[in-house]
Tab-separated table of C-alpha atoms in Angstrom:
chain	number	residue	atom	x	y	z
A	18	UNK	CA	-17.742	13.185	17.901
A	19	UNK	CA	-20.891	13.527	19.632
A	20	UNK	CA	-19.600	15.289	22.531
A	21	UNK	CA	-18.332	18.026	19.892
A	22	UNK	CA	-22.083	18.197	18.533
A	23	UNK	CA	-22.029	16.276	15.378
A	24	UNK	CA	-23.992	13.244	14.793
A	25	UNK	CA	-23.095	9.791	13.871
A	26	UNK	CA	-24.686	7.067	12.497
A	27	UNK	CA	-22.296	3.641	12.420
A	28	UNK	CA	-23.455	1.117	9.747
A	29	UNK	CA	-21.781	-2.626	11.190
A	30	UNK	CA	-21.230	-4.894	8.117
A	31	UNK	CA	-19.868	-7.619	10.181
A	32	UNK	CA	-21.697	-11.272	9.979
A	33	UNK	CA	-20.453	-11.498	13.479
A	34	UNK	CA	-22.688	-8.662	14.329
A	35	UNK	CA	-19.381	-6.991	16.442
A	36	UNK	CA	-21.511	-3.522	16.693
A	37	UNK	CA	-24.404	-5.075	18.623
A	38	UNK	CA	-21.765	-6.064	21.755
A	39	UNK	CA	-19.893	-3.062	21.445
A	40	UNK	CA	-23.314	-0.725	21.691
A	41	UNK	CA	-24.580	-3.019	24.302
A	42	UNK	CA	-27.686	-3.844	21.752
A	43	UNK	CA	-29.690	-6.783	21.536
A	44	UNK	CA	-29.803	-9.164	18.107
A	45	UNK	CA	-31.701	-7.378	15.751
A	46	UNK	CA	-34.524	-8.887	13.327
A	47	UNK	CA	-33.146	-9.316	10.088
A	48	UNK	CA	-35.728	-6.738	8.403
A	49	UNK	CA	-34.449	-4.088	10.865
A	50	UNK	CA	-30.602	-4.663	9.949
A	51	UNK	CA	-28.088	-3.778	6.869
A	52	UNK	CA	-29.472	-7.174	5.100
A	53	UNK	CA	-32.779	-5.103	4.500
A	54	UNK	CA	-31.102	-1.788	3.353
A	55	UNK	CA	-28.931	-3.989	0.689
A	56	UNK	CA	-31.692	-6.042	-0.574
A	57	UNK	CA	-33.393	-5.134	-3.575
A	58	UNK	CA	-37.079	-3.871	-1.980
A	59	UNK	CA	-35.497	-1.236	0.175
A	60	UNK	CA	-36.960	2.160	-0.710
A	61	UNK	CA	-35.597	4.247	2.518
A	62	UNK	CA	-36.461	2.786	5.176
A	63	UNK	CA	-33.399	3.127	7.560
A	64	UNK	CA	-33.876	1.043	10.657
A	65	UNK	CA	-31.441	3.136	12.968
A	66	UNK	CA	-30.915	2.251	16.815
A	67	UNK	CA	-29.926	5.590	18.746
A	68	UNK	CA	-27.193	4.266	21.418
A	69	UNK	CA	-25.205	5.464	24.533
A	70	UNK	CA	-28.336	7.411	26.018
A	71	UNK	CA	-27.174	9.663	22.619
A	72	UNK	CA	-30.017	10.772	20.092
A	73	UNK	CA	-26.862	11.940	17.870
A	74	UNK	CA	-25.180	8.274	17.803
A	75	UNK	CA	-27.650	5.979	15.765
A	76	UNK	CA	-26.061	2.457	14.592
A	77	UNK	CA	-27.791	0.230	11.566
A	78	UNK	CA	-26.899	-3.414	12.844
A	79	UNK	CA	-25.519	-5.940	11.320
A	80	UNK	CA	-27.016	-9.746	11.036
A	81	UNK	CA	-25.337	-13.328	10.396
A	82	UNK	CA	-27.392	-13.607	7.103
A	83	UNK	CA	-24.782	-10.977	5.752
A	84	UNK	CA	-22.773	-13.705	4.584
A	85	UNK	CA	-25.788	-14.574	2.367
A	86	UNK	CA	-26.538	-11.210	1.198
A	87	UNK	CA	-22.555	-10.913	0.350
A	88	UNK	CA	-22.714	-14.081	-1.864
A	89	UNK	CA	-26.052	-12.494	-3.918
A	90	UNK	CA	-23.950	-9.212	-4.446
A	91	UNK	CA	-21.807	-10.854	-6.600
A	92	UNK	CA	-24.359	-12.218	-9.223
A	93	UNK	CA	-26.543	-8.844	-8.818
A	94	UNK	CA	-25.555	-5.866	-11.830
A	95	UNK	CA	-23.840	-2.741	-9.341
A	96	UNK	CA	-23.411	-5.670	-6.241
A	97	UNK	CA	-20.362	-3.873	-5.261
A	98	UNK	CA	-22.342	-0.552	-5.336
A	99	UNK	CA	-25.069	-1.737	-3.475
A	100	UNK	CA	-24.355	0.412	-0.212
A	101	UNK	CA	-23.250	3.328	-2.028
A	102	UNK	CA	-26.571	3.157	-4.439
A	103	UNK	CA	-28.648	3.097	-0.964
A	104	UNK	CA	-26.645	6.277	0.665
A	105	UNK	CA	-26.888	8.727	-2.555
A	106	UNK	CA	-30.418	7.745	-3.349
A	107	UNK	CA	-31.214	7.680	0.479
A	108	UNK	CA	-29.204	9.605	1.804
A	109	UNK	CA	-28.513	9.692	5.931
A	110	UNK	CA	-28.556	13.073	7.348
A	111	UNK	CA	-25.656	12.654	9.960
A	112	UNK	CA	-22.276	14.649	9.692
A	113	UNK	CA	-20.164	11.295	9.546
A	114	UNK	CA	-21.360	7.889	8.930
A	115	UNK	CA	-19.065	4.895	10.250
A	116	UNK	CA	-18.615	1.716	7.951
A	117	UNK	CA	-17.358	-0.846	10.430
A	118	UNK	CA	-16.031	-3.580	8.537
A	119	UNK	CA	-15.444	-7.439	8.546
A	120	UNK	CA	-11.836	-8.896	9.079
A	121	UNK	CA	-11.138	-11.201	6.241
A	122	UNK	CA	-11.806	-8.773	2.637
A	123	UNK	CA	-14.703	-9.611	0.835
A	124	UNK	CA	-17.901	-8.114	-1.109
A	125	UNK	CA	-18.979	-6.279	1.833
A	126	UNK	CA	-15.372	-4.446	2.170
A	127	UNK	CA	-15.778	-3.646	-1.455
A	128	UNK	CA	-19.334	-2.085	-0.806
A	129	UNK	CA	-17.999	0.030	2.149
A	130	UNK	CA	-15.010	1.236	0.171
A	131	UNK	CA	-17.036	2.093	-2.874
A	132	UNK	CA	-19.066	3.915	-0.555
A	133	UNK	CA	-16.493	5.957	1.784
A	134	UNK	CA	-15.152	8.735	1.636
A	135	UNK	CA	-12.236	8.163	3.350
A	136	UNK	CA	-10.515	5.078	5.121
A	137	UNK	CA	-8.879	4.757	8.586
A	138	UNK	CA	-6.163	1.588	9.234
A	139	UNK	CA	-6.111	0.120	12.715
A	140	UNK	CA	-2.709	-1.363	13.415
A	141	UNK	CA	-1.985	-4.366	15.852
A	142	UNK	CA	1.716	-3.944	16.847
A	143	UNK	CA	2.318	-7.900	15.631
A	144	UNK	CA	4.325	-8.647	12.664
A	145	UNK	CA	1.951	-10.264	10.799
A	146	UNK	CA	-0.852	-7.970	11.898
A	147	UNK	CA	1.822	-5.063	10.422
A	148	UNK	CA	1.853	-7.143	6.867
A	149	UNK	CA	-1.948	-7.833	6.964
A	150	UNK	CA	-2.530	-3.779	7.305
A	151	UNK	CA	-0.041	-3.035	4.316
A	152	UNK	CA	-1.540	-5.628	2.466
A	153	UNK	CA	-5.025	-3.958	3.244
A	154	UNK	CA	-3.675	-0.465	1.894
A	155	UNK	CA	-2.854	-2.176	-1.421
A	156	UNK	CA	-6.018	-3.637	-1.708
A	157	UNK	CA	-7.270	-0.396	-1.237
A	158	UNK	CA	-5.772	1.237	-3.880
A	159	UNK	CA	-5.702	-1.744	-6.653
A	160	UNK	CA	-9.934	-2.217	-5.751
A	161	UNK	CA	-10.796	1.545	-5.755
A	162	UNK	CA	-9.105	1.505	-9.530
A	163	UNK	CA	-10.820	-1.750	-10.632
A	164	UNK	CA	-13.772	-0.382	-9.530
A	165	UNK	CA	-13.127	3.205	-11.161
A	166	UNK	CA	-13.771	5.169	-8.130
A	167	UNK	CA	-13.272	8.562	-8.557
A	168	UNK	CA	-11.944	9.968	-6.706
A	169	UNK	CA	-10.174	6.726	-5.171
A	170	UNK	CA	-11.065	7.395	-1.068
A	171	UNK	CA	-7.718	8.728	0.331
A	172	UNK	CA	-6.348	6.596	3.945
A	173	UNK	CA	-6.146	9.206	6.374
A	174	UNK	CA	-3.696	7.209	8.288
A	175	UNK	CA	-2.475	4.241	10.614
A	176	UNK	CA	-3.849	3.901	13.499
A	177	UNK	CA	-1.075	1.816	16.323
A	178	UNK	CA	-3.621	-0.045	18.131
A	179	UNK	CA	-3.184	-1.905	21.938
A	180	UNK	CA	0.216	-0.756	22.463
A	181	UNK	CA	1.787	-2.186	25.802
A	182	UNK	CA	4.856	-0.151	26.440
A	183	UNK	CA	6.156	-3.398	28.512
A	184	UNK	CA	6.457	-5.657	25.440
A	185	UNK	CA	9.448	-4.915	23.713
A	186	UNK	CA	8.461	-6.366	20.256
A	187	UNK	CA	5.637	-3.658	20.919
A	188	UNK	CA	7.951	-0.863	21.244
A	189	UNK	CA	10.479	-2.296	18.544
A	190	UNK	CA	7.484	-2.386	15.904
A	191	UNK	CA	5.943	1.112	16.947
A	192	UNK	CA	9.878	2.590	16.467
A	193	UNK	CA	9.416	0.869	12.954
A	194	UNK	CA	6.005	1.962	11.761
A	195	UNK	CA	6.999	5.585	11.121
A	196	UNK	CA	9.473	4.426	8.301
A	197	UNK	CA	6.429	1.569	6.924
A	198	UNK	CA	3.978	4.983	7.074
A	199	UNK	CA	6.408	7.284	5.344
A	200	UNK	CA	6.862	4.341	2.295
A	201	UNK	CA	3.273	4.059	2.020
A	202	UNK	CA	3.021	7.762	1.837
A	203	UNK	CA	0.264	7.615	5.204
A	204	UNK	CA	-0.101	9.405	8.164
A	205	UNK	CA	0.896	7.730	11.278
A	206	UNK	CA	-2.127	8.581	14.089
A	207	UNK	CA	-0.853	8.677	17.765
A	208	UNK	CA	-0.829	4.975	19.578
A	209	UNK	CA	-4.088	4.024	21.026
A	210	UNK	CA	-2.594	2.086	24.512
A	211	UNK	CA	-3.822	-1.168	25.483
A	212	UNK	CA	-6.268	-1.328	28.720
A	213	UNK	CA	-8.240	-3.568	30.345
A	214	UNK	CA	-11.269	-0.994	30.560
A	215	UNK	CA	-11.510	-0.802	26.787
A	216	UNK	CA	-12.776	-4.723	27.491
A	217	UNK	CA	-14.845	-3.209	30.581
A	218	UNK	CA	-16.453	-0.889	29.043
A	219	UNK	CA	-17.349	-3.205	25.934
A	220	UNK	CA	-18.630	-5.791	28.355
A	221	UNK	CA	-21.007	-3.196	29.289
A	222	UNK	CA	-21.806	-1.968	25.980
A	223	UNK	CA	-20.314	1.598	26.135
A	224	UNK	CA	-17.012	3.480	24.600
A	225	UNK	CA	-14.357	4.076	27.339
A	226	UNK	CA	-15.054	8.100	26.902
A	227	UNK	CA	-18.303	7.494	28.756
A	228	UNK	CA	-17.441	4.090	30.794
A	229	UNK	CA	-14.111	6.027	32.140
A	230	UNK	CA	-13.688	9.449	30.958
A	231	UNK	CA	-11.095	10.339	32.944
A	232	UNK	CA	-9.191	7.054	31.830
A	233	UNK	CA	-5.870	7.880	30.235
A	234	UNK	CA	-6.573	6.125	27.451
A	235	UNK	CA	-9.525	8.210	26.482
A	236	UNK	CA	-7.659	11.354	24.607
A	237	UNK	CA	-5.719	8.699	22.409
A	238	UNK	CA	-8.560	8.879	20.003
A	239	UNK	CA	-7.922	12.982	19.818
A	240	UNK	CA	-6.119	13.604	17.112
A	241	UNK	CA	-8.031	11.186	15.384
A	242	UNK	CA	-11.374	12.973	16.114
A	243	UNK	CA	-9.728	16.450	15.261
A	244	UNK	CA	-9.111	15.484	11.751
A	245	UNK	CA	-12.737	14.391	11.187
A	246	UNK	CA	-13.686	17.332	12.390
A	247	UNK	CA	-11.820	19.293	9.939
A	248	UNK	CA	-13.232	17.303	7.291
A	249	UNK	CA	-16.379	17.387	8.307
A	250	UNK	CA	-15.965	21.464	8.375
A	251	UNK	CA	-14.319	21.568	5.197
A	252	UNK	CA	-17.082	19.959	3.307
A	253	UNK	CA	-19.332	22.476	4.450
């Protein structure tokens, strides 16, 4: 997205601070992470990190004392529109912000999707990785009603993730996930391959577009990035 001119900012609510490896960034201090924007005193103050030698890509990290913060969301009135509260009444000026979001479903998934706009589903090609993302687009739906959202953020899709074409329950569930897709009523996104410089280029903090560019594996993510694109244009 920043090669095409629009800027990002990527907000990492994950404990495990997942962003920080990924983006090659050091451990931030707690008053410079996503703990500060969701506790009660913030009054603006983004904290944002600009990554990749990019001024458009800017990240707000996460921090292990998430977990904490996640447990006082519960007690506090509008907990689970905490980081929706902080982006309309301080509002980030890039064209799409990123909610990068913890495994297991908790108050910090229910902040992001009161918060999005839209949600994208990353597929493992495992059985029970297959269940856990159907299960995830039912939570999806039955949350955004208990929590009234309106509109209820649409799933732009499934996205097949580290698809080796030499494991055959790989290419048995990928023949399979067209039919799960059509059921669910979802688009079904092009598989992203598995490669061992997607763990290269995390190891060295950067995305494989600018680790490898010329890597096969890099124009998997197109049709993903054309579609926020459109959205992006059709807002304006």
């Amino acid at each position: 997205m920043g090669r095409r001119g629009f800027s990002v900012a990527i907000i990492d609510l994950d404990p495990q601070r997942s962003l920080d490896v990924f983006c090659g960034l050091s451990a931030a201090e707690v008053s410079s992470t996503l703990v500060k924007v969701l506790s009660k005193d913030f009054h603006g103050e983004w904290d944002l990190v600009s990554v990749w030698e990019s001024s458009k890509i800017q990240v707000c990290q996460g921090h292990p004392l998430l977990a904490e913060m996640a447990n006082e969301l519960v007690i506090r009135k509008r907990g689970e529109y905490a980081l929706s509260d902080r982006l309309k009444n301080y509002p980030l000026p890039h064209h799409l912000i990123i909610l990068d979001c913890p495994a297991t479903l908790g108050m910090l998934n229910v902040n992001a999707l009161a918060a999005s706009t839209h949600v994208l589903v990353p597929v493992q090609l495992e059985m029970k990785a297959i269940s856990g993302s159907a299960e995830l687009v039912e939570w999806c739906i039955s949350t955004g009603d208990e929590l009234q959202l309106s509109p209820r953020p649409p799933i732009l899709g499934f996205v097949p993730s580290m698809y080796d074409d030499t494991v055959a329950m790989h290419r048995q569930y990928l023949e399979q996930l067209p039919e799960i897709a059509e059921h669910l009523h979802l688009k079904l996104y092009p598989k992203v391959r598995n490669s061992n410089e997607f763990k290269n280029a995390s190891a060295h903090g950067l995305p494989l577009q600018k680790y490898r560019p010329k890597h096969p594996a890099s124009k998997d993510f197109k049709q993903i990035t054309d579609d926020l694109v459109a959205l992006i244009k059709e807002k304006k």
